[in-house]
mmCIF file of C-alpha atoms in Angstrom:
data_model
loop_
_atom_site.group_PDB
_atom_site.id
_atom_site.type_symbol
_atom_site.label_atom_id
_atom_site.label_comp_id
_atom_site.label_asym_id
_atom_site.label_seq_id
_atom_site.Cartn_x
_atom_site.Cartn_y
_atom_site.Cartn_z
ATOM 1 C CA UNK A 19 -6.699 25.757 -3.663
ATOM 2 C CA UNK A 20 -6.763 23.656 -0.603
ATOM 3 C CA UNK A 21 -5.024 20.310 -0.896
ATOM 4 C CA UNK A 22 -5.288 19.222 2.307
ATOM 5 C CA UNK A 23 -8.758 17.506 1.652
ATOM 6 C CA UNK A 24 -6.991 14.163 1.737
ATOM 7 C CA UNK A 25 -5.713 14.614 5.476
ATOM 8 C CA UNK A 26 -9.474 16.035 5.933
ATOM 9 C CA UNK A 27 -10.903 12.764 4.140
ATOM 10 C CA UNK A 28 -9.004 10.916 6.779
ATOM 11 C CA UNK A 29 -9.929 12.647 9.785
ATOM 12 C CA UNK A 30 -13.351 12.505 9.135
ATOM 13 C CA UNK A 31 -12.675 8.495 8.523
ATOM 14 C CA UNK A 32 -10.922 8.490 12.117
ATOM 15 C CA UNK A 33 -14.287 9.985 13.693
ATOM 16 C CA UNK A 34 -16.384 8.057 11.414
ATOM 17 C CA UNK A 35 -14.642 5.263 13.288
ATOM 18 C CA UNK A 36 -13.869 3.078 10.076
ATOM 19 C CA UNK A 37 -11.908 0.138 11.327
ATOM 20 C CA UNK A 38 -11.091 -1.282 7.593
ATOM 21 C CA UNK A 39 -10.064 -0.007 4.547
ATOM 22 C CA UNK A 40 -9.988 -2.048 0.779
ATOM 23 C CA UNK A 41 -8.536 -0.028 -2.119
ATOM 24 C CA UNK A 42 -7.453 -0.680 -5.848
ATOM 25 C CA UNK A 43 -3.889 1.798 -5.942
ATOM 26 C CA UNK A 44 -5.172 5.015 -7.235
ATOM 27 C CA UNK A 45 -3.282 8.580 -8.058
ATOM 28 C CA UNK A 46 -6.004 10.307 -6.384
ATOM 29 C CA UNK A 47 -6.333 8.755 -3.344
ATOM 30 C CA UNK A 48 -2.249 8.229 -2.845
ATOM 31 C CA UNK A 49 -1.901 10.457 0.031
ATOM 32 C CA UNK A 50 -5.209 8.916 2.074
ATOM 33 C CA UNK A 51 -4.241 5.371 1.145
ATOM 34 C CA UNK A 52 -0.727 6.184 2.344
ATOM 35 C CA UNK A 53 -2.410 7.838 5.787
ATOM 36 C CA UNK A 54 -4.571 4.850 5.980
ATOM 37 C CA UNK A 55 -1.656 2.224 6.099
ATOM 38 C CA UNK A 56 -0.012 4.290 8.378
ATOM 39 C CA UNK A 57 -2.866 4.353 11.151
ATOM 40 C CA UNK A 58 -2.653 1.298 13.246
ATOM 41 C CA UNK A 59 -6.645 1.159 13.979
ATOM 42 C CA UNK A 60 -6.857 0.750 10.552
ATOM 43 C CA UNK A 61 -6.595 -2.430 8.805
ATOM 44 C CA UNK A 62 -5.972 -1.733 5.402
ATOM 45 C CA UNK A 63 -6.272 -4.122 2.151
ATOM 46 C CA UNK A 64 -4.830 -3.694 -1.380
ATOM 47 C CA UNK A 65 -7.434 -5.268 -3.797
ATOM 48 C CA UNK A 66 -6.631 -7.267 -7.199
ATOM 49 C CA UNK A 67 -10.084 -5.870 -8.333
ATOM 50 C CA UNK A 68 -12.316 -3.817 -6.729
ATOM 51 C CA UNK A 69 -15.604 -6.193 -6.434
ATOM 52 C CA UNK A 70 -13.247 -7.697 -4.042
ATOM 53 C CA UNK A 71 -13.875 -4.625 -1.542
ATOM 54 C CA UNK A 72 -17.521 -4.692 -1.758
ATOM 55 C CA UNK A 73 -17.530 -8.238 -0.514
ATOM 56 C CA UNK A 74 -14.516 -7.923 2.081
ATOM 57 C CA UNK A 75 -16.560 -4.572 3.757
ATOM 58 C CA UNK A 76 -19.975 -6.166 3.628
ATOM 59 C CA UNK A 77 -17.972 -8.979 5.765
ATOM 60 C CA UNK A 78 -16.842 -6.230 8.020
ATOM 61 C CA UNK A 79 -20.042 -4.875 8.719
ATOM 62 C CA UNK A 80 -21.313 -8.360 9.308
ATOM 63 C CA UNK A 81 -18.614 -8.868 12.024
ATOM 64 C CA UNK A 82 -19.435 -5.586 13.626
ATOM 65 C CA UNK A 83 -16.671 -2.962 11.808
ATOM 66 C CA UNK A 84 -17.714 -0.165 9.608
ATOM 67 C CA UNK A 85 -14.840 0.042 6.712
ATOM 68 C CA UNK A 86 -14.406 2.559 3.325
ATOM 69 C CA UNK A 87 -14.221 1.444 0.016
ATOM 70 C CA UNK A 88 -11.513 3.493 -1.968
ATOM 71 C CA UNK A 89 -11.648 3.315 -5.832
ATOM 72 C CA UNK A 90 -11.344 5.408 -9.207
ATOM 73 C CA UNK A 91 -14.589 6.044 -11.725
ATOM 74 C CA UNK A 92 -13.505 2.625 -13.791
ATOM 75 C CA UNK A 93 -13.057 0.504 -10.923
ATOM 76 C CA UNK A 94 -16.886 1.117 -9.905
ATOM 77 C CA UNK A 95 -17.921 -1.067 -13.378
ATOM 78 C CA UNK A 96 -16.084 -4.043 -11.676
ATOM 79 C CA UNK A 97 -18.375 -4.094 -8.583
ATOM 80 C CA UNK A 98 -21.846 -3.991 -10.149
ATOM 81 C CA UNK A 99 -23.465 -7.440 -8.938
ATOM 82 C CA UNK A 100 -21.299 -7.250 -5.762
ATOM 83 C CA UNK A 101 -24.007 -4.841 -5.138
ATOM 84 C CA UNK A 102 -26.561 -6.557 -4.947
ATOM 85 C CA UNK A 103 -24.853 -8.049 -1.596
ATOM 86 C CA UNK A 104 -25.577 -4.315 0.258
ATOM 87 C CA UNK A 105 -29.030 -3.635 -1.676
ATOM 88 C CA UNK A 106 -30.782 -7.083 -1.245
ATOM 89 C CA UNK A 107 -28.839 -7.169 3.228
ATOM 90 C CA UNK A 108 -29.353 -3.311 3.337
ATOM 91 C CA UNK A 109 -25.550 -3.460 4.352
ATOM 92 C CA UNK A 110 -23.648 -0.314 4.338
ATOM 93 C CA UNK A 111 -21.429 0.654 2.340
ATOM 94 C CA UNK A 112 -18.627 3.959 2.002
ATOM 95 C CA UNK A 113 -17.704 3.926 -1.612
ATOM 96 C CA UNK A 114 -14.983 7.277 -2.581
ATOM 97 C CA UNK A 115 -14.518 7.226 -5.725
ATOM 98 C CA UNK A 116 -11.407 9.643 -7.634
ATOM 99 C CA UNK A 117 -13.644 10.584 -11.443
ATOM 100 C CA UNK A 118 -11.619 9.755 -14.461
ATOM 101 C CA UNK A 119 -12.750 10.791 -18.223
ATOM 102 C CA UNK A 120 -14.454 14.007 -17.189
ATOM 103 C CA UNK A 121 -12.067 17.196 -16.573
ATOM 104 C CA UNK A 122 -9.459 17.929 -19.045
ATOM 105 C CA UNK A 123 -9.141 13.940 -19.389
ATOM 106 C CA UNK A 124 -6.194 12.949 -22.141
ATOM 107 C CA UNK A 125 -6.937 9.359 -22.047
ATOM 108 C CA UNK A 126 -9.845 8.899 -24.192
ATOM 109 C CA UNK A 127 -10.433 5.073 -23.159
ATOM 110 C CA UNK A 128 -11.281 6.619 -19.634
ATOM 111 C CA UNK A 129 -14.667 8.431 -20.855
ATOM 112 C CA UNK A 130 -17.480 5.120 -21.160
ATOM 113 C CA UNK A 131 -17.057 4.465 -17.467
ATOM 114 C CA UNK A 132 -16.218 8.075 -16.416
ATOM 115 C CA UNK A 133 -19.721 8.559 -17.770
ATOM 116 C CA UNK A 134 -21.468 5.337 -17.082
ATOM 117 C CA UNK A 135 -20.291 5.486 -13.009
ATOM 118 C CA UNK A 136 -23.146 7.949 -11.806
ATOM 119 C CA UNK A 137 -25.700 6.205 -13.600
ATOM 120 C CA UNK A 138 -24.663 2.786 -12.782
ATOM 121 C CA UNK A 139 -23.932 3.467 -9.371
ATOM 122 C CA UNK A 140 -27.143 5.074 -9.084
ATOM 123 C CA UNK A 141 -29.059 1.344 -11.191
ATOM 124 C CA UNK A 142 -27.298 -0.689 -8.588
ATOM 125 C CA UNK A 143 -28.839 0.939 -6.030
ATOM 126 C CA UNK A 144 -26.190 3.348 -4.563
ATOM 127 C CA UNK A 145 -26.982 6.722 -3.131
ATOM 128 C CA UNK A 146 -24.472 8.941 -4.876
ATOM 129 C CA UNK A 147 -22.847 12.421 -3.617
ATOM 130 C CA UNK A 148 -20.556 14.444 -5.890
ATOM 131 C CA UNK A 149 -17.841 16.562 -4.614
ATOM 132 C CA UNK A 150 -16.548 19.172 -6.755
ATOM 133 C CA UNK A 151 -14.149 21.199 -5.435
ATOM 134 C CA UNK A 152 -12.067 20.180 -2.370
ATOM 135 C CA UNK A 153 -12.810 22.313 0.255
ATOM 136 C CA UNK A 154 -16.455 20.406 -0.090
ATOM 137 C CA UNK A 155 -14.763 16.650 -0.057
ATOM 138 C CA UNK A 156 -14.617 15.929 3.426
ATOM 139 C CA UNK A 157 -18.080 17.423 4.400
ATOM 140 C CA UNK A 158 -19.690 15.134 1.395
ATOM 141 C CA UNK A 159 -17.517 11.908 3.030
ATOM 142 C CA UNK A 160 -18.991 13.175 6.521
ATOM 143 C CA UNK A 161 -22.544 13.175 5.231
ATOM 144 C CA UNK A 162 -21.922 10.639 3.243
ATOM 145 C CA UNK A 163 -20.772 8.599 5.842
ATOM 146 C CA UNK A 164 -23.558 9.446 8.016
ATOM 147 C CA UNK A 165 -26.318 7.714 5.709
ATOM 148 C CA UNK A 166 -23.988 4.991 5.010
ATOM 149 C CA UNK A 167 -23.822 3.678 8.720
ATOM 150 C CA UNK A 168 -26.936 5.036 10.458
ATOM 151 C CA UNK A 169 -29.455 4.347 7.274
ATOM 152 C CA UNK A 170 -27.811 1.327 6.290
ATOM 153 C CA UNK A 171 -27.528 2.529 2.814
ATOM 154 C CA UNK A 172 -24.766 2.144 0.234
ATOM 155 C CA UNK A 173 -23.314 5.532 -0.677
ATOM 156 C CA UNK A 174 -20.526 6.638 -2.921
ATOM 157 C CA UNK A 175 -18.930 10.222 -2.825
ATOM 158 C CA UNK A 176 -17.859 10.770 -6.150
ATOM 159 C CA UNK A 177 -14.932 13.326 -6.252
ATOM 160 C CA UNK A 178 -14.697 15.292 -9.323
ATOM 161 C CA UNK A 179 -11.472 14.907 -11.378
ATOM 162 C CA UNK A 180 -11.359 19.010 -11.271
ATOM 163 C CA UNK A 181 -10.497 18.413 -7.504
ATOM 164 C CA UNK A 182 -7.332 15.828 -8.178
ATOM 165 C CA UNK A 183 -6.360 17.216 -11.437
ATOM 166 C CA UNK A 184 -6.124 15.898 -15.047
ATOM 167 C CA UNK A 185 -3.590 13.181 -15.447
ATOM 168 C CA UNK A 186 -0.794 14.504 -17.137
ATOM 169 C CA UNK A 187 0.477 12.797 -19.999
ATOM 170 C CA UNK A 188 4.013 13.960 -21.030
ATOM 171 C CA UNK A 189 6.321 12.882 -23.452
ATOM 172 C CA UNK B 26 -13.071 -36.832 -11.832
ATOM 173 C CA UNK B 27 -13.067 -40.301 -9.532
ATOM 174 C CA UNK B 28 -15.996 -42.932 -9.247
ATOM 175 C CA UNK B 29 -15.351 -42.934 -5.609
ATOM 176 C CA UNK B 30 -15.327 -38.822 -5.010
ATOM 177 C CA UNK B 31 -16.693 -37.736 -2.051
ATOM 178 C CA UNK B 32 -20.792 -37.119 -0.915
ATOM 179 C CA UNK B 33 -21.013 -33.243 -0.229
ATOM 180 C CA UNK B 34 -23.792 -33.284 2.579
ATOM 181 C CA UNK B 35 -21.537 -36.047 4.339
ATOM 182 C CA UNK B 36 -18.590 -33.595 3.556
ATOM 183 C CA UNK B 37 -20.003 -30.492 5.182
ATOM 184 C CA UNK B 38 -21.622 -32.106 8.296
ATOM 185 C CA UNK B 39 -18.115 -34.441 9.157
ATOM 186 C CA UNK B 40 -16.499 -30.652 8.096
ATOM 187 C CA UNK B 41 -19.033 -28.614 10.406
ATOM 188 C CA UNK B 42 -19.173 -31.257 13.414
ATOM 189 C CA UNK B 43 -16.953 -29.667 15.890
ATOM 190 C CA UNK B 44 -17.409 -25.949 14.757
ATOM 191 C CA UNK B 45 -18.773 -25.044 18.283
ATOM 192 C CA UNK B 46 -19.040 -20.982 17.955
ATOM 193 C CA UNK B 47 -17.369 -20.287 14.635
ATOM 194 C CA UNK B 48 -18.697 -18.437 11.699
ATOM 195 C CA UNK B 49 -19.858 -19.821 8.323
ATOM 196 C CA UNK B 50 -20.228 -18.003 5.182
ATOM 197 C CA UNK B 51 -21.240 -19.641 2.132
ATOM 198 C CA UNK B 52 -21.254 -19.201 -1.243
ATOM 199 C CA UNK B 53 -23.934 -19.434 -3.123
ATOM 200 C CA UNK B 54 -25.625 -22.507 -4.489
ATOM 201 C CA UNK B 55 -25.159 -26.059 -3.775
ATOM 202 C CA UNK B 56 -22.722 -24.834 -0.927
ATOM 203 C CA UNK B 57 -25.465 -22.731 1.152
ATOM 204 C CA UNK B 58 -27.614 -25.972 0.643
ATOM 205 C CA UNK B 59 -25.270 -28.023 2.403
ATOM 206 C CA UNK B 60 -24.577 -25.952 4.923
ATOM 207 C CA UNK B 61 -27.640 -25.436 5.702
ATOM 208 C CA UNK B 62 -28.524 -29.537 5.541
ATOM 209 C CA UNK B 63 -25.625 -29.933 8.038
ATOM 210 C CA UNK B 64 -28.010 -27.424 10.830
ATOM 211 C CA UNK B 65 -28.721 -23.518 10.276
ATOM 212 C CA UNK B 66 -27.357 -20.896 13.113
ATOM 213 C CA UNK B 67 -27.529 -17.675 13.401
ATOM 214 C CA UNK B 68 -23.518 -17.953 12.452
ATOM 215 C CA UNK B 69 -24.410 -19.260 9.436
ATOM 216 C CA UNK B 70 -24.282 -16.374 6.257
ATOM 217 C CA UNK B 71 -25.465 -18.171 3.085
ATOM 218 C CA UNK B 72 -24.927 -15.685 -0.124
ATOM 219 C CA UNK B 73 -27.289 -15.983 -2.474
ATOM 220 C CA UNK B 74 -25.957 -14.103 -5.180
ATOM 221 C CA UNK B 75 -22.737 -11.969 -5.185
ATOM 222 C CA UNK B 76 -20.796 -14.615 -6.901
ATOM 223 C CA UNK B 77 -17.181 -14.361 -6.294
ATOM 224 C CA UNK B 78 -17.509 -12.433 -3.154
ATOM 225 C CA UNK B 79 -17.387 -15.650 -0.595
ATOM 226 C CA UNK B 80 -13.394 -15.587 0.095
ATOM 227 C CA UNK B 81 -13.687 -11.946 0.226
ATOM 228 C CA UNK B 82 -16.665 -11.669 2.378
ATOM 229 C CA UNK B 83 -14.783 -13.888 4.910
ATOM 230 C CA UNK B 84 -11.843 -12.052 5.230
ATOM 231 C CA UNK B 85 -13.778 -9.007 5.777
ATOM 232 C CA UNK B 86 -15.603 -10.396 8.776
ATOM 233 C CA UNK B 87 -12.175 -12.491 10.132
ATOM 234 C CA UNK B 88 -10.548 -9.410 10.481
ATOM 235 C CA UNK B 89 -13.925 -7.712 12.736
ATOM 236 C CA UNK B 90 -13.862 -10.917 14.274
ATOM 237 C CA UNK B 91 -10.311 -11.931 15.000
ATOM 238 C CA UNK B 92 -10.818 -14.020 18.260
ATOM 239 C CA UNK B 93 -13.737 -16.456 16.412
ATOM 240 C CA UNK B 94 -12.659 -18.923 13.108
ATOM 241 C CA UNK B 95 -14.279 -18.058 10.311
ATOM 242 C CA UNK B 96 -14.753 -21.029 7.755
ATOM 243 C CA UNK B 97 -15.997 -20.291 4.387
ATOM 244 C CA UNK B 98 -17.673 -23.011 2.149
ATOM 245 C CA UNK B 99 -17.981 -22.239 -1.197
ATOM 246 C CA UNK B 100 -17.877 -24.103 -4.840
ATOM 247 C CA UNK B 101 -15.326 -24.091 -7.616
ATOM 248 C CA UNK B 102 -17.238 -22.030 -9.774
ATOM 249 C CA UNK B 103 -17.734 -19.438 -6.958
ATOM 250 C CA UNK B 104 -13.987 -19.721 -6.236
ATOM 251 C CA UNK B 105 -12.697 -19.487 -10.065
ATOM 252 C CA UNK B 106 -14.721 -16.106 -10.371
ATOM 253 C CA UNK B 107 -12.537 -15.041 -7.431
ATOM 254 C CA UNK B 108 -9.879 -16.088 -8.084
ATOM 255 C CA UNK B 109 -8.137 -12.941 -7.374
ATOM 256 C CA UNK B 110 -9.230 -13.001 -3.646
ATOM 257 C CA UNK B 111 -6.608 -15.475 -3.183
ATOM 258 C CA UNK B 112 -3.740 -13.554 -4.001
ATOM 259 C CA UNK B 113 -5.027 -10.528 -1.403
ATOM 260 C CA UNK B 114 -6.180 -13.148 0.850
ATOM 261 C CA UNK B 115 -2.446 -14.738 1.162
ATOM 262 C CA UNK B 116 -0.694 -11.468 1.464
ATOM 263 C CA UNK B 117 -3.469 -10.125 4.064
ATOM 264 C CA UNK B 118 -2.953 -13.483 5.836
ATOM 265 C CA UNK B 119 -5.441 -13.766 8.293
ATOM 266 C CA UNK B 120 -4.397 -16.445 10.876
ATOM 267 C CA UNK B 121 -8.629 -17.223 11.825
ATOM 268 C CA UNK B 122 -9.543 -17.414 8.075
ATOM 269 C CA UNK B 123 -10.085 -21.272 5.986
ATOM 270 C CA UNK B 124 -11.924 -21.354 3.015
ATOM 271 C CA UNK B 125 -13.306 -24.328 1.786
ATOM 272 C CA UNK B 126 -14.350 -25.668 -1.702
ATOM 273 C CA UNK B 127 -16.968 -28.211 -2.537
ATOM 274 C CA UNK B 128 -15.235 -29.334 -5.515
ATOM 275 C CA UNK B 129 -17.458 -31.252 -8.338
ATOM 276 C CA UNK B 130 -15.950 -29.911 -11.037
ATOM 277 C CA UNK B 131 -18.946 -28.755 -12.262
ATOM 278 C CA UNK B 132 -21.823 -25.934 -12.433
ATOM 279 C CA UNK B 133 -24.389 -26.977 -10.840
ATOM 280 C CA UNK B 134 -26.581 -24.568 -10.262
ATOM 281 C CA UNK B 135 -27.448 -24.376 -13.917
ATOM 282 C CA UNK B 136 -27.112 -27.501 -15.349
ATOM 283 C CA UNK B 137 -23.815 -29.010 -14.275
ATOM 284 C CA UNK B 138 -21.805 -27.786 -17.311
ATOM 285 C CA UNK B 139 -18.653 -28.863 -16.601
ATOM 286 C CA UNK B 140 -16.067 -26.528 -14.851
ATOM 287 C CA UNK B 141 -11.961 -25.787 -15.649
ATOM 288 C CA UNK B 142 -11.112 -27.624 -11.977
ATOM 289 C CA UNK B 143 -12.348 -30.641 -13.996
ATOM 290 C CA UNK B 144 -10.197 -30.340 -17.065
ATOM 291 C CA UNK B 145 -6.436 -29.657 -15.010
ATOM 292 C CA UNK B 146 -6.842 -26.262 -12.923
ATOM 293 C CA UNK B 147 -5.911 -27.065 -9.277
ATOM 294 C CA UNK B 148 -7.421 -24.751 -6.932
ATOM 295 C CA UNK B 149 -4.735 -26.080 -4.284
ATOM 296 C CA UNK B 150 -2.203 -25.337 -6.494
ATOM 297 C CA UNK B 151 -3.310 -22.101 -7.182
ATOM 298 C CA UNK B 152 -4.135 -21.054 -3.895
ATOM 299 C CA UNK B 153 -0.208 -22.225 -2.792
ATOM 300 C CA UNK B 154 1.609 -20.197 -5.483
ATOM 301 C CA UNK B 155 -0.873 -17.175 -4.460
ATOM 302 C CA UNK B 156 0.946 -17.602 -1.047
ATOM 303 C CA UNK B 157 -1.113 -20.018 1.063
ATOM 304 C CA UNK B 158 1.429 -22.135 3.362
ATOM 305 C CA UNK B 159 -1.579 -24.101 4.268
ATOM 306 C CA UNK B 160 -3.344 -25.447 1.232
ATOM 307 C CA UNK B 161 -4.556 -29.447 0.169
ATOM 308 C CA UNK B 162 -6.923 -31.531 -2.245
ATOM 309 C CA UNK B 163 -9.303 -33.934 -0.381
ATOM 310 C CA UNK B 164 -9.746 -36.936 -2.054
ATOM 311 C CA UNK B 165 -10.447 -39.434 0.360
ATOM 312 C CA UNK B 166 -12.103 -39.604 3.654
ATOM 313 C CA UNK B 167 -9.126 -40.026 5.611
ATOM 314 C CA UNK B 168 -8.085 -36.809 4.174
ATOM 315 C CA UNK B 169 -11.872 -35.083 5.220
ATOM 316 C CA UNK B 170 -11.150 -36.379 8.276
ATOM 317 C CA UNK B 171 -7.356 -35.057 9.016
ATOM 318 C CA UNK B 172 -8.787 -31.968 7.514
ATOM 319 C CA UNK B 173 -12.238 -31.619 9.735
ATOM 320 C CA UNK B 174 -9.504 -32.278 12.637
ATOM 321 C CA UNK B 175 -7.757 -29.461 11.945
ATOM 322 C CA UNK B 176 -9.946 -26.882 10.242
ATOM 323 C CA UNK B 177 -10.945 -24.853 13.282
ATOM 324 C CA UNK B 178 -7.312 -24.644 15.054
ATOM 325 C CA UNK B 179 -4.670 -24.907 12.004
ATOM 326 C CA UNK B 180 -3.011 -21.038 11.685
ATOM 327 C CA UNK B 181 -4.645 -19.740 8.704
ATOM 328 C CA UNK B 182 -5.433 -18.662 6.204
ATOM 329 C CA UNK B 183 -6.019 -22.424 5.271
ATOM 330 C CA UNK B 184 -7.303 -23.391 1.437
ATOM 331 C CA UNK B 185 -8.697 -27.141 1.453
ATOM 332 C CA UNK B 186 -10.614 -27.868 -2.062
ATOM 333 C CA UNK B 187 -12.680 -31.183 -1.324
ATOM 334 C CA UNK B 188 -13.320 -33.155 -4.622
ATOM 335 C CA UNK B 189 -16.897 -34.797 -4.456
ATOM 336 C CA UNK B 190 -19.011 -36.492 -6.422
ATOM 337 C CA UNK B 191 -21.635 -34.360 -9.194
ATOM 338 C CA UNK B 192 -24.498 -36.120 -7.547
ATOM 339 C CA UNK B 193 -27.430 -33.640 -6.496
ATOM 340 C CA UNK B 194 -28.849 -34.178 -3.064
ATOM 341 C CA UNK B 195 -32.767 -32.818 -2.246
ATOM 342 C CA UNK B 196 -32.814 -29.685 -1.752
ATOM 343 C CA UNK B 197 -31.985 -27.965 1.714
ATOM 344 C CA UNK B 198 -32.931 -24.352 1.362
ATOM 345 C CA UNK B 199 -31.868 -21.392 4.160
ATOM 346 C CA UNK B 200 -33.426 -18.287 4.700
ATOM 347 C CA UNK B 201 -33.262 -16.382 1.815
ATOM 348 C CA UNK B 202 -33.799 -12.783 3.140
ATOM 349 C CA UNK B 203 -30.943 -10.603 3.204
ATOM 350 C CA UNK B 204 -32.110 -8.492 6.308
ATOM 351 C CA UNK B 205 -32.635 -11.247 8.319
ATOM 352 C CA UNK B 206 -30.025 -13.185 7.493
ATOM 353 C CA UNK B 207 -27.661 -9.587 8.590
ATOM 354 C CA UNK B 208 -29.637 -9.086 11.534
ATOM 355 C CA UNK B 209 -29.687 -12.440 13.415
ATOM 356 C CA UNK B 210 -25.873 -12.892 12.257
ATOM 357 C CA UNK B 211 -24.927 -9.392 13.978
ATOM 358 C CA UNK B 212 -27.359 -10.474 16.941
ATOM 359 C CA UNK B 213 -25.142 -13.058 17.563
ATOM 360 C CA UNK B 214 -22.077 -11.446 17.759
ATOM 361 C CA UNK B 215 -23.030 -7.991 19.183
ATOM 362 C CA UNK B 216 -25.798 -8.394 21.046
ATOM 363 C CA UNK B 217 -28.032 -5.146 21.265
ATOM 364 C CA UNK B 218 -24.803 -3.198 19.603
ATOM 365 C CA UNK B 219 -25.890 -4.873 16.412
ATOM 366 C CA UNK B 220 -28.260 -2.153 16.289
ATOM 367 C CA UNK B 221 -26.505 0.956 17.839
#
């Protein structure tokens, strides 16, 4: 199994020219936020929630920068009416989101919004791409980003928790 | 709350006087209305929803934008559902960023119920021990005025909350549509780029 799709994930950021990047610390996106921080074209936020992102990136766009939003399943709940900022401007928006409460998931409190962030995403008006194993991430995040920027769309890439691996849990 | 707290259209227009080309971004409510009562531009970006996002929003474009001020004008209710933006906003630290609250200590929008900056939470106060250097109450207008002085060249990020009164002035209203509103914004700071 490939694990280099984070590295991928950021080189197709790099060419996707994505200037700034808002995140909410996740175990699944360690290695790309840790890439991003490093990368001085990148200006790159920690979040206290991740509604903040929608707002800061819609911002970005506004001032002429394209930016990615990066974010687990529950996070995506928190941003709901933020939403309506990209669906009501026809903003962009590049949402990559690490699934919780689907593969092998121990944490039982993870499973409303594991299943609820599809179907939400998809209410609020989000175009949503899934990405299940991770050769396939950073093609998805290439198409992905694609619509995002040249359709004006908001689009999330939702990366199956199959491709991070279960959270281990271990006494 | 004071008898003598401060008229909001008088605040934003002293506030906006000597903006020149800096951006705007408003949150929504009361705030876009007085805004847009103190002259529309193409730099101004009233939200009309997306409550909470104001702070955030500006930070996002002051960073695209890091030769213009931005100045965002928002209201305490906006602010208190963001509060969070203030902690990422003082350790992100844009120097071209103030934000602005119309402070009236209430909700306006939907039937002035009173808010918690009327009953002891100081936006100031939380906005310094989030990590603003830079970050007063305006009471008076001697204060509006230091304050209007400054807003556009102090380092930022600057937090100024501006207590006036609950009166409710006629209504002002901007344009409404998001599309435009994007558009003519990106116009103005891209030229034909905006739509590459």
């Amino acid at each position: 199994m490939s694990l280099s799709w984070p590295d991928d994930v950021f080189a197709e950021l790099q060419s996707a020219r994505i200037r700034q990047v808002a995140y909410v610390p996740d175990a699944g996106h360690s290695r790309l936020i840790q890439r991003c921080h490093a990368d001085a074209g990148m200006h790159t936020v920690s979040l206290t929630t991740e509604e903040e992102g929608v707002a800061m990136l819609a911002g970005a766009w506004l001032g002429g920068e394209r930016g990615v939003l990066l974010l687990q399943s529950s996070g995506v709940g928190n941003c709901i009416n933020m939403l309506a900022f990209n669906q009501e401007c026809r903003i962009p928006l590049l949402a990559l989101v690490t699934m919780r409460g689907e593969w092998g998931e121990f944490n039982p409190w993870q499973l409303p919004m594991g299943g609820a962030t599809e179907p939400s995403l998809s209410a609020a008006g989000v175009r949503v791409y899934r990405a299940e194993a991770p050769d396939a991430v950073a093609e998805t995040v290439r198409a992905a980003a694609m619509l995002a920027f040249q359709s004006y769309r908001a689009v999330a890439v939702l990366i199956g928790q199959r491709v991070i691996g279960a959270k281990r849990f271990e006494k | 709350m004071s008898d003598r707290a401060l008229d909001r259209r008088a605040v934003a227009a002293r506030l906006l006087r000597e903006r020149r080309d800096a951006l705007v971004v408003t949150g929504l409510g009361g705030p876009a209305y007085d805004v847009a009562a103190a002259g529309d531009t193409p730099l101004n970006f009233y939200l009309w929803a997306a409550m909470g996002g104001a702070a955030m929003t500006g930070l996002g474009v002051a960073r695209a934008q890091p030769r213009r001020r931005v100045v965002v004008i928002t209201g305490d209710g906006e602010m208190l559902m963001g509060l969070g933006s203030l902690a990422t906003i003082a350790v992100d630290a844009p120097g071209n960023l103030a934000i602005v609250v119309l402070d009236n200590e209430h909700y306006g929008e939907t039937g002035m119920q009173p808010a918690h900056t009327g009953r002891g939470v100081d936006l100031a106060g939380i906005a310094r021990a989030a990590g603003f250097a830079d970050a007063v109450s305006i009471r008076t207008d001697a204060e509006l005025d230091a304050l209007a002085r400054r807003l556009f060249t102090a380092p930022g990020p600057l937090f100024a909350t501006v207590k006036v009164s609950t009166e409710t002035p006629a209504m002002v209203l901007p344009p409404r549509d998001g599309p435009y509103l994007r558009s003519r914004l990106r116009e103005a700071l891209l030229g034909p780029e905006a739509h590459s």
